[in-house]
């Protein structure tokens, strides 16, 4: 297990190099010159040129990339082009917000998804099963920005139960977390259901029944543990798309998280900001995947043997 | 009293309904099991032995399985009519089962010791510690070395033979009145097999447990069983004292089975085999289900289904040969020709 984690940590290095390179190239290719944008409208040619030199933008691309990487290794993500503040400082303010949002969303994905999946699986083809599965299908098909706006309209504007946007109190977390977690919850629900139904037909469930165990013991102790193994993988995969989703949801609910920061930075061609944001986001992604894989191994020890 | 009836099965029918039609897997099974007695059930693959035993504890998956008719009386109380709650107090407590599939019958993510202990806590009200100790004791009893260590392991860390023995330990842990053992020793090598059979017999002597012993192996029947039920196509075709069945089999199918055994002290040119195949459970013939393969088959066999009749004091057989109608039928045939 220890060796496995070390191996996976080493794999992070090429991933990070790849991500930074791709972002770097894309930012070079997009139209719009950071120096021009930064200098502001009506700036003289000389000012723009001076800026370009100051920022190192006049150097060849590979030199820019290498100097960027060597700075990153030393923990320096550069300064924002907009306000010349360290990118890292800004990220450290934004990241916790996004992580909080992601945490509550994944909580909703897991808890809601599992409950719905179990309800469905316990009485397959009953009305409760069909009802849950129809809702799940909706949850998968609805685009999250649409769901977000819908929820906002109903709960914030019509009913006025919850705040419209922002990130100041617990109440602010609820709608964005639901918006972001709903799609995943639907997928987890479907996965839990099919996995449970498969497990319930296994010989060892028959053994558990033959022992005289009550239905809830059979479901929660004997069936669910086995059914969860594939569900964990799905949750892990969901985390990736969930991180991507933060960008949208943060925009819809005007939350100043990492996703929104990256979007704003792209708009203003604030290259160091974009690169720093994407780099940190992918680091988070890689670590979460490692966490999920480790959990999967703990749950399913048989994998370790092979 | 040892002769008390502990389990009685009457006209048990379990069918499987699918778009292929209705498979009459268990189609009118009758037998009695007495205290301290072992009833062997033998018969070809697919004749319904496992489905009969699953039906007794109402463990048939439904759909596609369907309980059609019958009574299962444990000390006179009908399991068929019981509520699920009442039934749960019997499962694993008064009636235990060893399943035919040792590799898949244990939960892959729960330590085997716990899988034994949970039944002990449930039925015998033992504490966690007591149940665990008893569980380790049972694992020792079935001959698995270092039981303390094994109890903590999960099934994938155990060999097939060990898993089978864990299943046996689990079934015996609550000292049931009836043990249903579906090919319990097939996965084991001969020495361990003998050891396990000895453990079962020993417990039987101590607590007067009745055993239903399902097997392909007539040698094990001779060694273990007091009574034998021979099954063919979802029905019992002969019910005998074990000692009689080898010397004097009544039903032509049983005669075929015994005849196909290699005999140790006789010079045999070749083993007899029963020709033909078993009819499909989706489409049983109207008359005797063995008629197609039976050397004695006559008109009445094809026309009418024989019922399980009493023959002498302690034998039952499902065959027209042992009825009065048989003579009439033969006479008619002679007249025709
Ligand atoms: N799920 C099912 N769907 C349809 N038919 C089934 C199903 N399970 C069992 N059967 C039928 O029940 C019949 C009896 O099966 P059973 O498992 O009891 O045989 P068996 O005597 O135990 O055989 P073996 O010696 O191979 O274990 C089979 O021939 C099959 O047609
Ligand atoms: S009833 Fe007829 S066909 Fe059937 S076993 Fe007896 S003799 Fe053979
Ligand atoms: Mg079987």
XYZ file of C-alpha atoms and ligand atoms in Angstrom:
683
model
C 0.000 0.000 0.000
C 2.829 2.356 0.975
C 4.679 1.557 -2.218
C 1.507 2.154 -4.180
C 1.107 5.641 -2.733
C 4.753 6.525 -3.412
C 4.403 5.340 -6.977
C 1.302 7.398 -7.463
C 2.931 10.487 -5.975
C 5.805 10.163 -8.434
C 3.313 10.022 -11.276
C 2.203 13.507 -10.319
C 5.380 15.048 -11.733
C 4.749 14.298 -15.419
C 1.083 15.176 -14.979
C 1.971 18.623 -13.669
C 4.553 19.200 -16.390
C 2.007 18.229 -19.009
C -0.724 20.423 -17.602
C 1.475 23.501 -17.337
C 2.807 22.973 -20.837
C -0.635 22.635 -22.366
C -1.969 25.694 -20.556
C 1.149 27.592 -21.493
C 0.753 26.759 -25.176
C -2.946 27.505 -25.237
C -2.427 30.872 -23.620
C 0.201 31.661 -26.243
C -2.192 30.784 -29.015
C -5.307 32.626 -27.922
C -5.740 35.950 -29.621
C -5.194 39.051 -27.528
C -1.896 40.393 -26.268
C -1.571 40.557 -22.495
C 0.743 43.542 -22.717
C -1.756 45.491 -24.794
C -4.640 44.597 -22.522
C -2.594 45.395 -19.450
C -1.363 48.735 -20.695
C -4.944 49.796 -21.179
C -6.562 51.551 -24.081
C -4.731 54.445 -25.586
C -1.342 53.447 -24.179
C 1.605 54.356 -26.343
C 3.586 51.779 -28.280
C 6.612 52.373 -26.082
C 4.701 51.652 -22.899
C 3.412 48.401 -24.319
C 6.886 47.430 -25.497
C 8.385 48.269 -22.105
C 5.731 46.181 -20.398
C 6.494 43.275 -22.671
C 10.146 43.382 -21.691
C 9.321 43.737 -18.003
C 7.103 40.705 -18.119
C 9.592 38.649 -20.083
C 7.067 38.221 -22.890
C 9.646 39.134 -25.507
C 11.783 36.091 -24.773
C 11.431 32.853 -26.804
C 8.626 30.570 -25.672
C 10.751 27.739 -24.338
C 12.748 30.153 -22.193
C 9.549 31.570 -20.779
C 8.317 28.074 -19.998
C 11.539 26.947 -18.334
C 11.794 30.007 -16.166
C 8.136 29.564 -15.221
C 8.671 25.945 -14.182
C 11.768 26.726 -12.166
C 9.841 29.428 -10.337
C 6.942 27.055 -9.707
C 9.283 24.499 -8.189
C 10.416 27.210 -5.758
C 6.813 27.915 -4.867
C 6.557 31.097 -6.906
C 3.605 31.181 -9.264
C 4.417 34.662 -10.452
C 2.481 37.855 -10.028
C -0.861 38.795 -11.425
C -0.669 41.028 -14.475
C -3.669 42.901 -13.213
C -2.534 44.109 -9.816
C 1.007 42.729 -9.548
C 0.070 40.754 -6.445
C 1.459 37.221 -6.037
C -0.795 34.706 -7.784
C -0.320 32.262 -4.916
C -1.833 34.682 -2.389
C -4.947 35.061 -4.479
C -5.239 31.308 -4.966
C -4.904 30.692 -1.257
C -7.882 32.961 -0.687
C -9.970 31.400 -3.463
C -9.099 27.723 -3.089
C -10.722 27.154 0.338
C -13.986 28.556 -1.003
C -13.987 26.183 -3.944
C -12.941 23.287 -1.750
C -15.789 24.028 0.611
C -18.224 24.117 -2.265
C -16.789 20.912 -3.682
C -16.894 19.217 -0.301
C -20.559 19.971 0.290
C -21.417 19.049 -3.279
C -19.712 15.692 -3.039
C -21.463 15.192 0.283
C -24.765 15.718 -1.489
C -23.682 13.463 -4.327
C -22.779 10.643 -1.971
C -25.498 10.927 0.654
C -28.380 11.704 -1.662
C -27.154 9.238 -4.279
C -26.737 6.380 -1.823
C -30.071 6.922 -0.110
C -31.904 7.149 -3.413
C -30.088 4.115 -4.802
C -30.855 1.998 -1.757
C -34.529 3.020 -1.743
C -34.704 1.957 -5.374
C -32.878 -1.317 -4.936
C -34.772 -2.526 -1.885
C -38.058 -2.687 -3.802
C -37.138 -2.889 -7.458
C -39.847 -1.945 -9.970
C -42.032 -0.517 -7.209
C -43.446 3.006 -7.452
C -40.732 4.336 -5.154
C -38.080 2.793 -7.389
C -39.585 4.180 -10.574
C -40.069 7.597 -8.974
C -36.478 7.782 -7.786
C -35.125 6.644 -11.121
C -37.164 9.190 -13.074
C -35.824 11.972 -10.851
C -32.325 10.570 -11.286
C -32.695 10.620 -15.039
C -33.763 14.261 -14.844
C -30.796 14.961 -12.597
C -28.429 13.548 -15.164
C -29.989 15.323 -18.127
C -30.425 18.808 -16.630
C -27.508 21.146 -17.301
C -26.256 22.406 -13.960
C -26.459 26.115 -14.792
C -30.103 25.611 -15.668
C -30.760 23.753 -12.438
C -28.918 26.491 -10.564
C -31.051 29.232 -12.052
C -34.200 27.195 -11.437
C -33.326 26.596 -7.789
C -32.396 30.231 -7.355
C -35.699 31.325 -8.845
C -37.793 29.015 -6.677
C -36.032 29.156 -3.324
C -34.433 32.579 -3.351
C -36.721 34.755 -5.412
C -40.184 33.183 -5.049
C -40.020 31.593 -1.608
C -37.197 33.792 -0.325
C -35.941 30.999 1.913
C -32.337 31.188 0.843
C -29.963 33.940 -0.275
C -29.625 34.527 -4.008
C -25.880 34.573 -4.344
C -22.610 35.147 -2.543
C -20.720 33.140 0.022
C -21.152 34.600 3.490
C -23.165 32.099 5.521
C -24.094 28.441 5.646
C -27.341 29.272 3.910
C -25.312 30.441 0.931
C -23.787 27.002 0.517
C -27.034 25.088 0.119
C -28.198 25.969 -3.387
C -24.796 25.926 -5.094
C -23.939 22.624 -3.422
C -27.202 21.076 -4.583
C -26.717 22.446 -8.071
C -23.235 21.050 -8.297
C -23.946 17.757 -6.526
C -27.244 16.824 -8.178
C -25.876 15.344 -11.387
C -23.406 13.208 -9.471
C -26.079 12.157 -7.003
C -28.191 10.925 -9.887
C -25.317 8.912 -11.310
C -24.420 7.503 -7.905
C -28.077 6.582 -7.328
C -28.233 4.637 -10.572
C -24.930 2.950 -9.910
C -25.896 2.044 -6.343
C -29.169 0.596 -7.533
C -27.701 -1.627 -10.219
C -24.813 -2.651 -8.024
C -27.147 -3.500 -5.137
C -29.456 -5.486 -7.387
C -26.523 -7.488 -8.632
C -25.192 -8.147 -5.147
C -28.592 -9.135 -3.781
C -28.683 -12.052 -6.230
C -25.349 -13.435 -5.032
C -24.972 -16.712 -3.173
C -23.634 -15.071 -0.028
C -26.819 -13.058 0.371
C -28.720 -16.327 0.269
C -26.362 -17.575 2.995
C -27.135 -14.493 5.065
C -30.863 -15.151 4.676
C -30.406 -18.796 5.585
C -28.775 -17.633 8.809
C -32.000 -15.908 9.793
C -30.658 -12.365 9.627
C -33.185 -9.550 9.389
C -33.621 -7.731 6.104
C -31.941 -4.524 7.255
C -28.876 -6.427 8.456
C -28.685 -8.196 5.133
C -28.967 -4.946 3.214
C -26.668 -2.731 5.248
C -24.122 -5.238 6.483
C -23.967 -7.878 3.787
C -25.131 -6.255 0.567
C -24.174 -2.593 0.799
C -20.507 -3.158 1.603
C -20.103 -5.197 -1.528
C -22.262 -2.924 -3.618
C -20.202 0.113 -2.590
C -17.035 -1.067 -4.271
C -18.020 0.027 -7.796
C -19.833 3.073 -6.388
C -16.584 4.422 -4.929
C -15.060 4.478 -8.394
C -18.025 6.384 -9.731
C -17.804 8.918 -6.924
C -14.114 9.360 -7.706
C -14.878 10.017 -11.349
C -17.631 12.413 -10.339
C -15.157 14.453 -8.366
C -13.355 15.360 -11.556
C -16.405 16.629 -13.377
C -17.509 18.287 -10.161
C -14.324 20.355 -10.013
C -14.997 21.393 -13.580
C -18.549 22.251 -12.624
C -17.407 24.674 -9.939
C -16.477 27.090 -12.715
C -20.081 27.279 -13.895
C -21.725 27.206 -10.515
C -19.424 29.848 -9.083
C -20.366 32.082 -11.967
C -24.107 31.465 -11.606
C -24.087 32.106 -7.853
C -21.412 34.817 -7.930
C -19.050 32.926 -5.641
C -15.457 34.122 -5.580
C -13.837 30.728 -5.833
C -10.970 29.379 -7.851
C -13.120 28.570 -10.863
C -14.417 32.074 -11.197
C -10.915 33.416 -10.670
C -9.645 31.397 -13.627
C -12.513 32.550 -15.825
C -11.890 36.184 -14.967
C -8.175 35.733 -15.534
C -8.766 34.239 -18.967
C -10.968 37.174 -19.858
C -8.224 39.650 -18.962
C -5.397 37.519 -20.402
C -3.822 37.418 -16.969
C -1.571 34.518 -17.953
C 0.204 33.845 -14.627
C -3.145 33.811 -12.890
C -4.628 31.334 -15.379
C -1.602 29.096 -15.202
C -1.448 29.173 -11.433
C -5.159 28.481 -11.118
C -5.150 25.583 -13.529
C -2.016 24.160 -11.975
C -3.504 24.169 -8.496
C -6.812 22.813 -9.760
C -5.077 19.900 -11.455
C -2.990 19.236 -8.364
C -6.177 19.015 -6.338
C -7.653 16.722 -8.955
C -4.666 14.401 -8.908
C -4.612 14.221 -5.120
C -8.311 13.487 -4.931
C -7.891 10.684 -7.428
C -5.085 9.253 -5.373
C -7.303 9.433 -2.314
C -10.137 7.661 -4.106
C -7.871 4.914 -5.405
C -6.431 4.382 -1.960
C -9.894 4.161 -0.466
C -10.909 1.723 -3.159
C -8.012 -0.497 -2.166
C -8.880 -0.325 1.483
C -12.459 -1.321 0.714
C -11.526 -4.014 -1.704
C -8.450 -5.687 -0.334
C -8.526 -8.389 -2.951
C -7.095 -5.943 -5.487
C -3.895 -5.652 -3.501
C -3.172 -9.289 -4.078
C -3.216 -9.109 -7.843
C -37.511 -40.770 21.762
C -35.334 -41.044 18.689
C -38.118 -41.932 16.271
C -39.944 -38.656 16.587
C -40.546 -36.979 13.276
C -38.741 -33.639 13.196
C -39.319 -32.591 9.600
C -42.044 -33.669 7.245
C -42.362 -32.499 3.677
C -45.646 -33.079 1.911
C -46.342 -32.657 -1.784
C -43.799 -29.853 -2.121
C -43.914 -28.130 -5.499
C -41.657 -25.326 -6.681
C -41.768 -24.227 -10.281
C -39.762 -21.732 -12.299
C -41.750 -19.517 -14.568
C -40.084 -17.713 -17.442
C -40.782 -16.906 -21.067
C -39.478 -20.379 -21.900
C -42.446 -21.822 -20.000
C -42.804 -23.471 -16.621
C -40.008 -25.658 -15.288
C -41.362 -28.088 -12.730
C -38.080 -28.293 -10.832
C -39.655 -29.653 -7.647
C -42.871 -31.447 -8.398
C -44.494 -33.158 -5.467
C -41.820 -34.151 -2.979
C -42.775 -36.165 0.115
C -40.479 -37.376 2.853
C -40.105 -37.571 6.589
C -36.994 -36.994 8.628
C -36.762 -38.363 12.131
C -34.733 -37.113 15.025
C -31.134 -38.292 14.933
C -31.599 -39.775 11.501
C -29.826 -39.084 8.222
C -31.838 -39.012 5.050
C -29.802 -39.199 1.886
C -31.147 -37.606 -1.265
C -29.597 -38.883 -4.456
C -30.322 -38.299 -8.109
C -28.855 -37.012 -11.325
C -27.770 -33.443 -11.827
C -30.751 -31.169 -12.407
C -33.321 -33.485 -10.818
C -34.205 -30.837 -8.243
C -32.224 -31.756 -5.128
C -30.929 -28.266 -4.427
C -34.233 -26.614 -5.249
C -35.990 -28.972 -2.845
C -33.658 -28.006 -0.025
C -33.911 -24.297 -0.815
C -37.707 -24.598 -0.901
C -37.741 -25.983 2.624
C -36.282 -22.722 3.999
C -38.180 -20.616 1.464
C -34.954 -19.437 -0.130
C -36.012 -19.853 -3.734
C -35.490 -16.575 -5.623
C -38.854 -15.293 -6.753
C -39.249 -14.457 -9.584
C -38.568 -16.707 -11.454
C -39.179 -19.303 -8.738
C -42.672 -19.866 -7.407
C -43.891 -21.902 -4.496
C -46.835 -23.816 -5.905
C -48.037 -26.218 -3.270
C -47.110 -28.281 -0.264
C -46.373 -28.295 3.422
C -43.072 -28.206 5.280
C -43.719 -29.256 8.860
C -41.038 -28.661 11.464
C -42.201 -30.369 14.657
C -45.684 -30.147 13.213
C -45.569 -26.414 12.403
C -45.889 -25.441 8.771
C -43.010 -23.248 7.573
C -44.965 -22.358 4.465
C -47.636 -20.546 6.453
C -45.238 -18.759 8.789
C -44.594 -15.031 8.789
C -41.129 -13.942 7.703
C -40.332 -13.056 11.259
C -41.197 -16.489 12.601
C -39.257 -18.052 9.767
C -36.145 -16.010 10.585
C -36.088 -17.523 14.069
C -35.930 -20.958 12.463
C -33.410 -20.238 9.732
C -29.875 -20.834 10.908
C -31.179 -21.855 14.311
C -33.474 -24.877 14.083
C -32.759 -25.578 10.428
C -29.314 -24.854 8.984
C -28.052 -25.294 5.524
C -24.719 -26.013 3.898
C -24.812 -24.800 0.336
C -23.456 -26.569 -2.682
C -21.356 -23.569 -3.764
C -18.558 -23.121 -1.213
C -16.620 -20.585 -3.271
C -19.395 -18.020 -3.501
C -21.513 -18.664 -0.442
C -19.387 -16.622 1.951
C -19.492 -12.848 2.006
C -16.228 -11.637 0.412
C -15.819 -8.539 2.587
C -16.604 -9.884 6.055
C -14.118 -11.902 8.144
C -15.235 -15.528 8.238
C -15.230 -15.618 12.040
C -17.727 -12.793 12.112
C -19.890 -14.594 9.573
C -20.186 -17.477 12.012
C -20.443 -15.284 15.102
C -23.329 -13.159 13.872
C -25.693 -16.140 13.848
C -24.591 -17.058 17.376
C -25.340 -13.571 18.652
C -28.688 -13.546 16.898
C -30.015 -16.961 17.890
C -28.211 -17.754 21.107
C -27.997 -14.268 22.535
C -24.246 -14.506 23.050
C -22.145 -11.392 23.637
C -19.640 -10.288 21.018
C -16.779 -11.893 22.883
C -18.599 -15.149 23.593
C -19.818 -15.457 20.028
C -16.331 -14.835 18.681
C -14.787 -17.441 20.966
C -17.417 -19.978 20.002
C -16.855 -19.120 16.360
C -13.109 -19.778 16.678
C -13.960 -23.006 18.484
C -16.174 -24.111 15.591
C -13.438 -23.325 13.092
C -11.070 -25.462 15.134
C -13.662 -28.223 15.261
C -13.883 -28.527 11.479
C -10.135 -29.026 11.375
C -8.785 -25.721 10.118
C -5.299 -25.032 11.546
C -4.652 -21.832 13.525
C -8.349 -20.933 13.844
C -7.681 -17.674 15.737
C -5.832 -16.309 12.744
C -8.204 -17.742 10.143
C -11.283 -16.332 11.859
C -10.019 -12.830 11.188
C -9.408 -13.472 7.507
C -11.712 -12.842 4.627
C -12.851 -15.657 2.350
C -10.413 -14.831 -0.470
C -7.543 -15.680 1.861
C -8.896 -19.213 2.351
C -8.729 -22.222 0.043
C -11.892 -23.765 -1.380
C -11.744 -26.648 1.077
C -11.380 -24.260 3.996
C -14.313 -22.200 2.831
C -16.414 -25.315 2.610
C -15.433 -26.151 6.176
C -16.260 -22.615 7.295
C -19.723 -23.127 5.789
C -20.020 -26.354 7.733
C -18.879 -24.673 10.945
C -21.424 -21.926 10.341
C -24.247 -24.405 9.820
C -23.362 -26.413 12.908
C -22.649 -23.467 15.215
C -26.200 -23.063 16.499
C -26.708 -26.831 16.961
C -29.702 -27.085 14.626
C -32.428 -29.703 14.850
C -32.225 -30.178 11.105
C -29.135 -29.830 8.970
C -29.556 -29.670 5.224
C -26.228 -30.490 3.623
C -26.118 -30.010 -0.140
C -23.071 -31.883 -1.379
C -21.118 -30.680 1.651
C -17.948 -32.594 0.980
C -17.574 -32.461 -2.793
C -14.860 -29.810 -2.675
C -12.828 -31.668 -0.068
C -10.180 -34.323 -0.409
C -10.916 -37.775 0.926
C -9.266 -37.545 4.351
C -10.888 -34.235 5.193
C -14.164 -35.542 3.820
C -14.050 -38.457 6.244
C -13.159 -36.086 9.070
C -16.088 -33.779 8.288
C -18.547 -36.651 8.036
C -17.319 -37.817 11.419
C -17.889 -34.370 12.932
C -21.422 -34.338 11.571
C -22.180 -37.800 12.902
C -20.692 -36.901 16.239
C -22.855 -33.830 16.619
C -25.807 -35.856 15.468
C -25.257 -38.353 18.279
C -24.875 -35.583 20.823
C -27.877 -33.450 19.953
C -30.065 -35.778 17.945
C -29.839 -33.605 14.858
C -31.657 -34.830 11.764
C -29.610 -34.534 8.575
C -30.733 -34.260 4.996
C -27.685 -35.264 3.041
C -27.695 -34.457 -0.637
C -25.049 -36.196 -2.666
C -24.053 -37.813 -5.921
C -21.870 -40.245 -4.086
C -23.609 -43.532 -3.273
C -20.559 -44.581 -1.273
C -21.157 -41.687 1.128
C -24.819 -42.682 1.280
C -23.882 -46.183 2.379
C -21.653 -44.748 5.070
C -23.767 -41.873 6.349
C -27.448 -42.482 5.757
C -30.233 -44.339 7.497
C -32.821 -43.585 4.829
C -32.457 -42.768 1.168
C -34.733 -40.835 -1.118
C -33.998 -41.294 -4.790
C -35.060 -38.333 -6.898
C -35.846 -38.313 -10.557
C -37.238 -35.401 -12.550
C -38.468 -33.371 -9.592
C -39.991 -36.278 -7.687
C -39.021 -38.933 -5.177
C -39.172 -42.272 -6.957
C -38.002 -44.480 -4.117
C -37.721 -44.068 -0.368
C -35.875 -46.830 1.463
C -33.817 -47.883 4.372
C -30.256 -47.302 3.251
C -29.215 -50.861 3.969
C -31.918 -52.226 1.666
C -31.404 -49.993 -1.289
C -28.087 -51.485 -2.333
C -29.215 -55.077 -1.976
C -32.676 -54.802 -3.323
C -33.439 -51.637 -5.270
C -37.072 -51.500 -6.329
C -37.435 -48.709 -8.843
C -35.927 -49.389 -12.269
C -34.084 -46.062 -12.045
C -32.556 -46.997 -8.695
C -31.624 -50.369 -10.146
C -29.864 -48.510 -12.906
C -28.021 -46.275 -10.437
C -26.848 -49.188 -8.317
C -25.960 -51.151 -11.418
C -23.738 -48.325 -12.601
C -21.608 -48.573 -9.454
C -18.263 -50.296 -9.894
C -18.201 -53.378 -7.691
C -14.971 -54.000 -5.886
C -15.023 -57.784 -5.581
C -16.741 -58.799 -8.764
C -15.374 -59.165 -12.209
C -17.371 -56.827 -14.352
C -17.135 -56.766 -18.093
C -18.500 -53.244 -18.195
C -20.531 -50.952 -16.038
C -24.198 -50.679 -16.780
C -25.295 -47.249 -17.742
C -28.794 -45.850 -17.917
C -29.491 -45.068 -21.517
C -31.350 -42.018 -22.762
C -31.646 -38.606 -21.165
C -33.691 -36.969 -18.441
C -36.837 -35.272 -19.764
C -36.829 -31.478 -19.690
C -38.481 -29.955 -16.596
C -40.342 -27.647 -18.994
C -42.052 -30.570 -20.631
C -42.546 -33.674 -18.536
C -44.395 -36.574 -20.153
C -47.895 -37.391 -18.970
C -47.097 -40.864 -17.701
C -44.083 -42.100 -15.792
C -41.186 -39.677 -16.184
C -38.736 -42.533 -16.449
C -40.717 -44.417 -19.108
C -38.515 -43.393 -22.013
C -35.458 -44.917 -20.398
C -37.097 -47.791 -18.572
C -36.558 -51.368 -19.794
C -39.911 -52.431 -18.257
C -42.051 -49.665 -19.666
C -45.494 -50.681 -20.893
C -48.764 -48.999 -21.968
C -49.904 -47.919 -18.554
C -46.507 -46.331 -17.822
C -46.868 -43.999 -20.772
C -50.530 -43.215 -20.130
C -50.731 -42.590 -16.415
C -48.362 -41.124 -13.864
C -47.555 -43.565 -11.064
C -47.847 -42.302 -7.501
C -45.495 -42.938 -4.599
C -46.958 -46.043 -2.981
C -46.145 -47.898 0.177
C -44.323 -51.170 -0.489
C -43.992 -53.532 2.430
C -43.425 -51.991 5.830
C -40.728 -49.455 5.241
C -40.379 -48.796 1.558
C -42.064 -46.451 -0.866
C -41.785 -46.593 -4.621
C -43.187 -44.680 -7.577
C -43.611 -47.373 -10.227
C -46.507 -49.243 -11.769
C -44.606 -52.537 -11.465
C -45.506 -52.770 -7.805
C -49.245 -52.280 -8.250
C -52.183 -54.494 -9.132
C -52.758 -52.488 -12.288
C -49.428 -53.770 -13.569
C -50.720 -57.315 -14.000
C -53.830 -56.039 -15.792
C -51.721 -53.936 -18.098
C -49.441 -56.854 -18.933
C -52.429 -59.074 -19.549
C -53.915 -56.533 -21.933
C -50.662 -56.323 -23.814
C -50.517 -60.072 -24.164
C -54.084 -60.088 -25.452
C -53.269 -57.446 -28.034
C -50.406 -59.411 -29.523
N -33.297 -19.811 -11.843
C -33.864 -20.854 -12.478
N -34.652 -20.654 -13.554
C -35.234 -21.685 -14.189
N -35.085 -22.960 -13.828
C -34.316 -23.222 -12.767
C -33.662 -22.187 -12.032
N -32.966 -22.745 -11.049
C -33.158 -24.072 -11.151
N -33.969 -24.369 -12.184
C -34.438 -25.700 -12.583
O -34.466 -26.530 -11.480
C -33.990 -27.811 -11.824
C -33.380 -28.447 -10.618
O -32.189 -27.769 -10.263
P -31.360 -28.173 -8.976
O -30.331 -27.154 -8.781
O -32.266 -28.439 -7.845
O -30.684 -29.530 -9.416
P -29.778 -30.480 -8.535
O -30.492 -31.754 -8.403
O -29.375 -29.816 -7.282
O -28.542 -30.700 -9.488
P -26.997 -30.772 -9.127
O -26.744 -32.188 -8.728
O -26.332 -30.434 -10.399
O -26.742 -29.805 -8.038
C -33.033 -27.586 -12.968
O -33.121 -28.637 -13.883
C -33.538 -26.324 -13.612
O -34.323 -26.634 -14.722
S -43.720 -46.948 -13.971
Fe -43.201 -48.123 -15.757
S -41.805 -46.837 -16.856
Fe -41.972 -46.020 -14.858
S -40.326 -46.937 -13.771
Fe -42.051 -48.213 -13.399
S -41.951 -49.713 -14.970
Fe -40.579 -48.137 -15.594
Mg -27.667 -29.052 -6.598
